Amino acid sequence: MTTTKVRRVTTACAFAVMAASLLSGCTQGSEASGDDSSSVSLERVSGTDRYQVTLSDQAADRLGIETDTVRSVPAGTHGVAGVRSTVPYAAIVYDNDGSTWAYAVARTGTFVRRAVTVESIVGTTAFLTEGPPTGTAVVVVGAPELLGAEYQIAGEE
């Protein structure tokens, strides 16, 4: 793993630990609870090892969740060949093996981790060869905390 990837994974883990302290009271169940007594609920995404993360309104406010949309750019933009999707680089999270992901908004307060393949990064923009379709809302503030909540990382870990 390159030094850059190690830094990114370390940063993601640090954010995940912060998320754990902000999101105390996590629960795991088959349905997302509308009850604000639980900050986070997790529901397994069928056929995967991932979870859908649902935040209470209070948890989303504490994390300051912000989103942006996946955009399409024409061939030749910043030297990329062919039409590419782009997201703000802030939407990209790295898991412990260096895989790249973005959290897509499934519905208000509910987020699903989606695999992305980053072709290049120019400034604050990540150019993707694979990922959510154009127009999909992705988390740009709070994504590492969602990863920590999904992986159920406690503040002590």
CSV table of C-alpha atoms in Angstrom, one decimal:
chain,number,residue,atom,x,y,z
A,1,MET,CA,0.0,0.0,0.0
A,2,THR,CA,1.4,3.4,-0.9
A,3,THR,CA,2.1,6.1,1.7
A,4,THR,CA,-0.8,8.2,0.3
A,5,LYS,CA,-3.2,5.3,0.7
A,6,VAL,CA,-2.0,4.6,4.2
A,7,ARG,CA,-2.6,8.2,5.1
A,8,ARG,CA,-6.0,8.1,3.6
A,9,VAL,CA,-6.9,4.9,5.5
A,10,THR,CA,-5.5,6.4,8.7
A,11,THR,CA,-7.5,9.6,8.2
A,12,ALA,CA,-10.7,7.6,7.5
A,13,CYS,CA,-10.1,5.6,10.7
A,14,ALA,CA,-9.6,8.7,12.7
A,15,PHE,CA,-12.8,10.2,11.4
A,16,ALA,CA,-14.6,6.9,12.1
A,17,VAL,CA,-13.5,7.0,15.7
A,18,MET,CA,-14.9,10.5,15.9
A,19,ALA,CA,-18.1,9.3,14.4
A,20,ALA,CA,-18.4,6.6,17.0
A,21,SER,CA,-18.3,9.2,19.7
A,22,LEU,CA,-20.8,11.4,18.0
A,23,LEU,CA,-23.1,8.5,17.1
A,24,SER,CA,-23.5,6.8,20.5
A,25,GLY,CA,-26.5,4.5,20.7
A,26,CYS,CA,-26.0,2.6,17.4
A,27,THR,CA,-28.4,-0.2,16.8
A,28,GLN,CA,-28.6,-2.9,14.3
A,29,GLY,CA,-31.8,-4.3,13.1
A,30,SER,CA,-33.9,-5.3,10.1
A,31,GLU,CA,-35.7,-2.0,9.9
A,32,ALA,CA,-34.6,1.6,10.3
A,33,SER,CA,-36.2,3.1,13.4
A,34,GLY,CA,-38.0,6.4,13.3
A,35,ASP,CA,-37.3,6.8,17.0
A,36,ASP,CA,-34.8,9.5,17.8
A,37,SER,CA,-33.6,7.5,20.9
A,38,SER,CA,-31.4,5.6,18.5
A,39,SER,CA,-28.9,7.7,16.6
A,40,VAL,CA,-28.1,5.1,13.9
A,41,SER,CA,-29.6,2.0,12.6
A,42,LEU,CA,-28.1,-0.5,10.2
A,43,GLU,CA,-29.9,-2.7,7.7
A,44,ARG,CA,-28.0,-5.3,5.7
A,45,VAL,CA,-28.0,-4.6,1.9
A,46,SER,CA,-29.3,-7.8,0.4
A,47,GLY,CA,-26.6,-10.0,-1.3
A,48,THR,CA,-23.7,-7.9,0.1
A,49,ASP,CA,-21.6,-7.5,3.2
A,50,ARG,CA,-22.6,-3.8,3.3
A,51,TYR,CA,-25.2,-2.0,5.5
A,52,GLN,CA,-27.6,0.8,4.7
A,53,VAL,CA,-27.0,3.5,7.4
A,54,THR,CA,-30.0,5.4,8.7
A,55,LEU,CA,-29.3,8.4,10.9
A,56,SER,CA,-31.8,10.1,13.2
A,57,ASP,CA,-32.4,13.8,12.4
A,58,GLN,CA,-30.3,14.7,15.5
A,59,ALA,CA,-27.4,12.5,14.4
A,60,ALA,CA,-27.4,13.9,10.9
A,61,ASP,CA,-27.4,17.4,12.3
A,62,ARG,CA,-24.5,16.6,14.7
A,63,LEU,CA,-22.4,15.2,11.8
A,64,GLY,CA,-23.4,18.2,9.5
A,65,ILE,CA,-24.2,15.8,6.6
A,66,GLU,CA,-23.9,17.6,3.3
A,67,THR,CA,-24.4,16.2,-0.2
A,68,ASP,CA,-23.6,17.0,-3.8
A,69,THR,CA,-24.5,15.2,-7.0
A,70,VAL,CA,-22.5,13.0,-9.4
A,71,ARG,CA,-21.9,15.0,-12.6
A,72,SER,CA,-20.9,14.0,-16.1
A,73,VAL,CA,-18.1,15.8,-17.9
A,74,PRO,CA,-17.3,15.6,-21.6
A,75,ALA,CA,-14.2,13.9,-23.1
A,76,GLY,CA,-11.0,15.9,-22.9
A,77,THR,CA,-11.9,17.6,-19.6
A,78,HIS,CA,-8.7,17.7,-17.6
A,79,GLY,CA,-7.2,15.3,-20.0
A,80,VAL,CA,-9.6,12.4,-19.4
A,81,ALA,CA,-10.6,10.2,-22.4
A,82,GLY,CA,-14.3,9.8,-22.9
A,83,VAL,CA,-17.2,11.0,-20.9
A,84,ARG,CA,-16.6,10.6,-17.1
A,85,SER,CA,-18.5,11.0,-14.0
A,86,THR,CA,-17.1,13.3,-11.3
A,87,VAL,CA,-17.7,13.8,-7.6
A,88,PRO,CA,-16.1,16.1,-5.2
A,89,TYR,CA,-13.0,14.3,-3.8
A,90,ALA,CA,-14.6,14.8,-0.3
A,91,ALA,CA,-17.2,12.2,-1.3
A,92,ILE,CA,-14.5,9.5,-1.6
A,93,VAL,CA,-13.8,7.2,1.4
A,94,TYR,CA,-11.3,4.5,1.7
A,95,ASP,CA,-11.8,1.3,3.7
A,96,ASN,CA,-9.1,-0.7,5.5
A,97,ASP,CA,-8.0,-2.5,2.3
A,98,GLY,CA,-7.8,0.8,0.3
A,99,SER,CA,-11.0,0.2,-1.7
A,100,THR,CA,-12.8,3.4,-2.7
A,101,TRP,CA,-16.4,4.1,-2.0
A,102,ALA,CA,-18.9,6.9,-1.9
A,103,TYR,CA,-22.1,7.1,0.2
A,104,ALA,CA,-25.2,7.6,-2.0
A,105,VAL,CA,-28.4,8.9,-0.6
A,106,ALA,CA,-31.0,6.2,-0.7
A,107,ARG,CA,-33.7,8.5,0.9
A,108,THR,CA,-33.6,11.3,3.4
A,109,GLY,CA,-31.4,10.3,6.3
A,110,THR,CA,-30.5,6.9,4.7
A,111,PHE,CA,-27.2,6.2,3.0
A,112,VAL,CA,-25.7,3.3,1.1
A,113,ARG,CA,-22.0,2.7,0.4
A,114,ARG,CA,-21.4,2.4,-3.3
A,115,ALA,CA,-18.1,1.2,-4.9
A,116,VAL,CA,-16.3,3.7,-7.1
A,117,THR,CA,-13.2,3.5,-9.2
A,118,VAL,CA,-11.2,6.7,-9.2
A,119,GLU,CA,-9.4,7.3,-12.5
A,120,SER,CA,-7.8,10.6,-11.4
A,121,ILE,CA,-8.1,13.5,-9.0
A,122,VAL,CA,-7.7,17.1,-10.2
A,123,GLY,CA,-7.9,19.7,-7.5
A,124,THR,CA,-11.0,18.9,-5.5
A,125,THR,CA,-12.6,16.7,-8.2
A,126,ALA,CA,-12.4,12.9,-8.5
A,127,PHE,CA,-13.0,11.5,-12.0
A,128,LEU,CA,-14.6,8.1,-11.9
A,129,THR,CA,-14.6,5.2,-14.3
A,130,GLU,CA,-17.2,3.4,-12.2
A,131,GLY,CA,-19.7,4.6,-9.6
A,132,PRO,CA,-23.2,5.8,-9.0
A,133,PRO,CA,-25.0,7.2,-12.0
A,134,THR,CA,-25.1,10.9,-12.9
A,135,GLY,CA,-27.5,12.8,-10.7
A,136,THR,CA,-27.1,10.6,-7.7
A,137,ALA,CA,-26.7,12.5,-4.5
A,138,VAL,CA,-23.5,11.6,-2.6
A,139,VAL,CA,-22.3,12.6,0.9
A,140,VAL,CA,-19.5,15.1,0.8
A,141,VAL,CA,-19.4,16.0,4.5
A,142,GLY,CA,-19.7,13.2,7.0
A,143,ALA,CA,-18.8,10.2,4.7
A,144,PRO,CA,-16.0,8.9,7.0
A,145,GLU,CA,-18.3,9.1,9.9
A,146,LEU,CA,-20.9,7.0,8.0
A,147,LEU,CA,-18.1,4.4,7.3
A,148,GLY,CA,-17.3,4.3,11.0
A,149,ALA,CA,-21.0,3.8,11.9
A,150,GLU,CA,-21.4,1.1,9.3
A,151,TYR,CA,-18.3,-0.7,10.5
A,152,GLN,CA,-19.5,-0.3,14.1
A,153,ILE,CA,-16.3,1.2,15.2
A,154,ALA,CA,-16.5,2.2,18.9
A,155,GLY,CA,-14.8,5.2,20.3
A,156,GLU,CA,-12.3,3.0,22.1
A,157,GLU,CA,-11.1,1.1,19.0
